[in-house]
Amino acid sequence: MKLLEINHLKKSFGELSVLKDISMHVEEGEVVAIIGPSGSGKSTLLRCATLLETMDEGSMYYDGKVVAADESGKTVYVGKKELQERKSMFGLVFQNFNLFPHYTVLKNITDAPIHVQKRDKEEVYQTARELLKKVGLETKEDSYPCQLSGGQQQRVAIARALAMKPRMLFFDEPTSALDPEITAGILKVMRQLAEEKMTMIIVTHEIAFAKNVADRVIFMDGGVIVEEGAPADVIDHPKNERTRNFLQKMEK
Amino acid sequence: MKQSNKVIALLLMLSLMAGLLIGCGKNDQNEDLSDKTTFTMGFDASFPPYGYQDENNEYVGFDIDLAQEVANRNGWTLVKQPIDWDSKDMELNSGTIDCIWNGFTINGREDNYTWSKAYVDNSQVVIVKSESDIYELEDLKGKVVVVQTDSSALAAFTGEDATEENKNLCAEFQDLQQVSDYNNAFMNLEAGSVDAICMDVGVANYQLEQRGSQFRMLDSNVSSEQYGIGFKQGNTALRDQVQVTLDEMLADGTFAEIAEKWGLTDSVCLGEEGTDQAYKKDASEAEKVTFWNRFADTVKQLPAGMLATLLIFVLTIVFSMPLGLLLCMIRMSRSAILRGIAKVYISIMRGTPLMLQLLVVFFGPYYLFKIPVSSTYRFYAVIIGFSLNYAAYFAEIYRSGIESIPVGQHEAASVLGYSKVQTFWKVIFPQMAKRVLPPVTNEVITLVKDTSLAFALAYTEMFTQAKQIAAAQASIMPLFIAGLFYYIFNFLVAFVMDKLEKKMQYYR
Ligand SMILES: Nc1ncnc2c1ncn2[C@@H]1O[C@H](COP(=O)(O)OP(=O)(O)OP(=O)(O)O)[C@@H](O)[C@H]1O
Ligand SMILES: [Mg+2]
């Protein structure tokens, strides 16, 4: 079952063509790692998938349902109401967390489920507390984001995304704003999610982690997918010259 | 500022004022005339035919010609100093002018100045629109009458020496309003916001001649009175010198010549019997008004003005803050046309004087659309004008606040599925409010001081009231008390905003 399917996606910013004909898909329960040099368009791809950017050309489906269709070379999105519905299928964890600074940890997690999804308050609070426990922050529910360390904030952000009960989670370099010794905590949480068969699309520079956790690795460069496949193939035995170069640089 | 610093500032301010107030006591002194080279006459430059600005921007008039002649004969250079009528006593007492020479009514002010002999006999008359249904003084009952601030017309109705008849008549007016100059009074009359103007007959004749048949004068007078030249109390040396020269001019016919030139032959009275009562009054006889009497008077009269100031302040805040938010949203909307309109509006409101905007709001309906404005509209016009102006400033402050919020906040909200409205009120607005608090505080403090601009529409808020009391008392103390009130008011505003800011410190 394909949870996400993108066909022939093209995206430019003015004259700058950032994504050039990208096609990819993600199966339910699959963990996909996207790696590649800076400026290769990884974030842009994720932002198109999470509807923060609009695609210029190409089509996109969530769980087989159309989100954006290609009509003679131009992308046409479905209506506002359907988009809103589709949005509840995924969550996104940002590089710099983007928690709401004026809300407590608990309110950050519960506000959208209560006011956007209109779920039962009690159920939402219970879910939120379970999630906080899962990310190891059960004592911090009344703190404000500014009172937490970067690593703690990122774990709250993951809990916030999970509280929406999404079917897939996107991560855009979730650890690169953090000190290396704090990274481990985040990666542990993500590894646990992978074990629970959460569908995840992770943009990362942690090659070892990608190799460890991902079912599939996508290597991007210059706005195209250069190579993709099982970590054992792409990371340990890259076929492409550019992939080899990139991995060599990362090892240093 | 730290709390303790503020208290120290307040104490400093208070002691400074106390010092000034005590310094405001009597300081009678005679001038030494032997080395006098200039003679400075203070006058209200909008008071034809006595003193006004002609089409060449020269100050001309009956009083100016008289003063010129007096100066010439004494070998002085005449300095024509136009003054704000409300500040005439401050000008005189501080020595920036030598005398007030400007169709200056003696009656009711006998004790406040050292006077020349009366030289013009004047009466207070009533001007109405030609088509008005007012013919007798009686008909003024239930009408709105306007007079100039601290004019003899005002004194004729409300002064201590006002006749019982006039006091009773005045009690039956719908309202007796004050404006700072006659031009303003005629604009009000024309626009329909007042029904009648009460003013000096000489000025009235001149104005009727200038303005044509739109207006007419009632047959009966409100009062009769005399004009003299007012000198600083105790300055008899200068007064005597000027009087001697005037008497010479009367004897050789120059005085009559000048009177004829200005069409005042019927009004002049120099040398006639009974014109030297105020002149003969010895300055030392003048009833001593103590500091505390004045203080008590001020404290009794100012609160009404304070209330008006507070009302302008509160209503302006209540209307302009939400209006500013609306304007800010239009300014940031997706439609280029709406954005353009908001941009032009904001640039006009911020680029022109607030006083001018108030005048446009008040007189605009009449001069643009011929809709007569009622006198109750005065207050609404003040609130509308202030709110429209401050909304523009608040809109720009809000906009910069909104734009300073990281784009990640919008993105996080979007991914969580918040609608546009939810995103604004839940995520953006609370963070914006915290960010804009310091610039909003600045604006609010400016507003406290700006309320005094309501005088442009003759709406009597505290500062106007203080100026009126100051004029009546010939003292600057009321102005200092008003200043103190503004300071305390702003002190409280700053205190409240400070508390609010602290309250929002729970997050960064
Ligand atoms: N909103 C935008 N406007 C213009 N150019 C953009 C915009 N967003 C991204 N770009 C450009 O698109 C290219 C790809 O950017 P993107 O952020 O997708 O790269 P990335 O692979 O995520 O890099 P990194 O590893 O540094 O995060 C870059 O050259 C960037 O400058
Ligand atoms: Mg990126």
mmCIF file of C-alpha atoms and ligand atoms in Angstrom, chain A residues 13 16 18 36-45 47 53 95 172-173 203 205, ligand 1:
data_model
loop_
_atom_site.group_PDB
_atom_site.id
_atom_site.type_symbol
_atom_site.label_atom_id
_atom_site.label_comp_id
_atom_site.label_asym_id
_atom_site.label_seq_id
_atom_site.Cartn_x
_atom_site.Cartn_y
_atom_site.Cartn_z
ATOM 1 C CA PHE A 13 12.247 29.464 -7.377
ATOM 2 C CA LEU A 16 16.495 28.575 -10.107
ATOM 3 C CA VAL A 18 15.498 23.221 -7.532
ATOM 4 C CA GLY A 36 22.477 14.383 -0.159
ATOM 5 C CA PRO A 37 24.693 17.458 -0.203
ATOM 6 C CA SER A 38 23.537 20.857 0.937
ATOM 7 C CA GLY A 39 21.353 22.659 -1.594
ATOM 8 C CA SER A 40 20.376 19.467 -3.396
ATOM 9 C CA GLY A 41 16.663 20.140 -2.737
ATOM 10 C CA LYS A 42 15.917 17.719 0.128
ATOM 11 C CA SER A 43 14.066 20.274 2.223
ATOM 12 C CA THR A 44 12.195 21.578 -0.784
ATOM 13 C CA LEU A 45 11.019 18.061 -1.571
ATOM 14 C CA ARG A 47 8.099 21.027 1.953
ATOM 15 C CA GLU A 53 5.392 24.760 -0.912
ATOM 16 C CA GLN A 95 15.040 21.226 12.152
ATOM 17 C CA ASP A 172 13.812 17.525 8.218
ATOM 18 C CA GLU A 173 17.260 17.137 9.772
ATOM 19 C CA VAL A 203 16.072 13.916 5.733
ATOM 20 C CA HIS A 205 23.064 13.850 7.646
HETATM 21 N N1 LIG C 1 11.938 29.985 -0.721
HETATM 22 C C1 LIG C 1 13.017 29.906 -1.536
HETATM 23 N N2 LIG C 1 13.260 30.890 -2.420
HETATM 24 C C2 LIG C 1 14.320 30.819 -3.254
HETATM 25 N N3 LIG C 1 15.202 29.825 -3.259
HETATM 26 C C3 LIG C 1 15.030 28.799 -2.382
HETATM 27 C C4 LIG C 1 13.931 28.805 -1.472
HETATM 28 N N4 LIG C 1 14.012 27.694 -0.712
HETATM 29 C C5 LIG C 1 15.117 27.043 -1.148
HETATM 30 N N5 LIG C 1 15.725 27.695 -2.139
HETATM 31 C C6 LIG C 1 16.934 27.241 -2.870
HETATM 32 O O1 LIG C 1 16.692 25.946 -3.357
HETATM 33 C C7 LIG C 1 17.870 25.165 -3.264
HETATM 34 C C8 LIG C 1 17.558 23.903 -2.487
HETATM 35 O O2 LIG C 1 17.290 24.221 -1.160
HETATM 36 P P1 LIG C 1 16.909 23.127 -0.051
HETATM 37 O O3 LIG C 1 16.666 23.860 1.202
HETATM 38 O O4 LIG C 1 15.838 22.288 -0.576
HETATM 39 O O5 LIG C 1 18.270 22.315 0.046
HETATM 40 P P2 LIG C 1 18.657 21.163 1.074
HETATM 41 O O6 LIG C 1 18.976 19.986 0.250
HETATM 42 O O7 LIG C 1 17.595 21.022 2.098
HETATM 43 O O8 LIG C 1 19.997 21.723 1.721
HETATM 44 P P3 LIG C 1 20.490 21.589 3.261
HETATM 45 O O9 LIG C 1 21.113 20.282 3.367
HETATM 46 O O10 LIG C 1 21.496 22.700 3.366
HETATM 47 O O11 LIG C 1 19.309 21.777 4.132
HETATM 48 C C9 LIG C 1 18.936 26.026 -2.614
HETATM 49 O O12 LIG C 1 19.781 26.535 -3.618
HETATM 50 C C10 LIG C 1 18.163 27.148 -1.974
HETATM 51 O O13 LIG C 1 18.917 28.339 -1.988
#
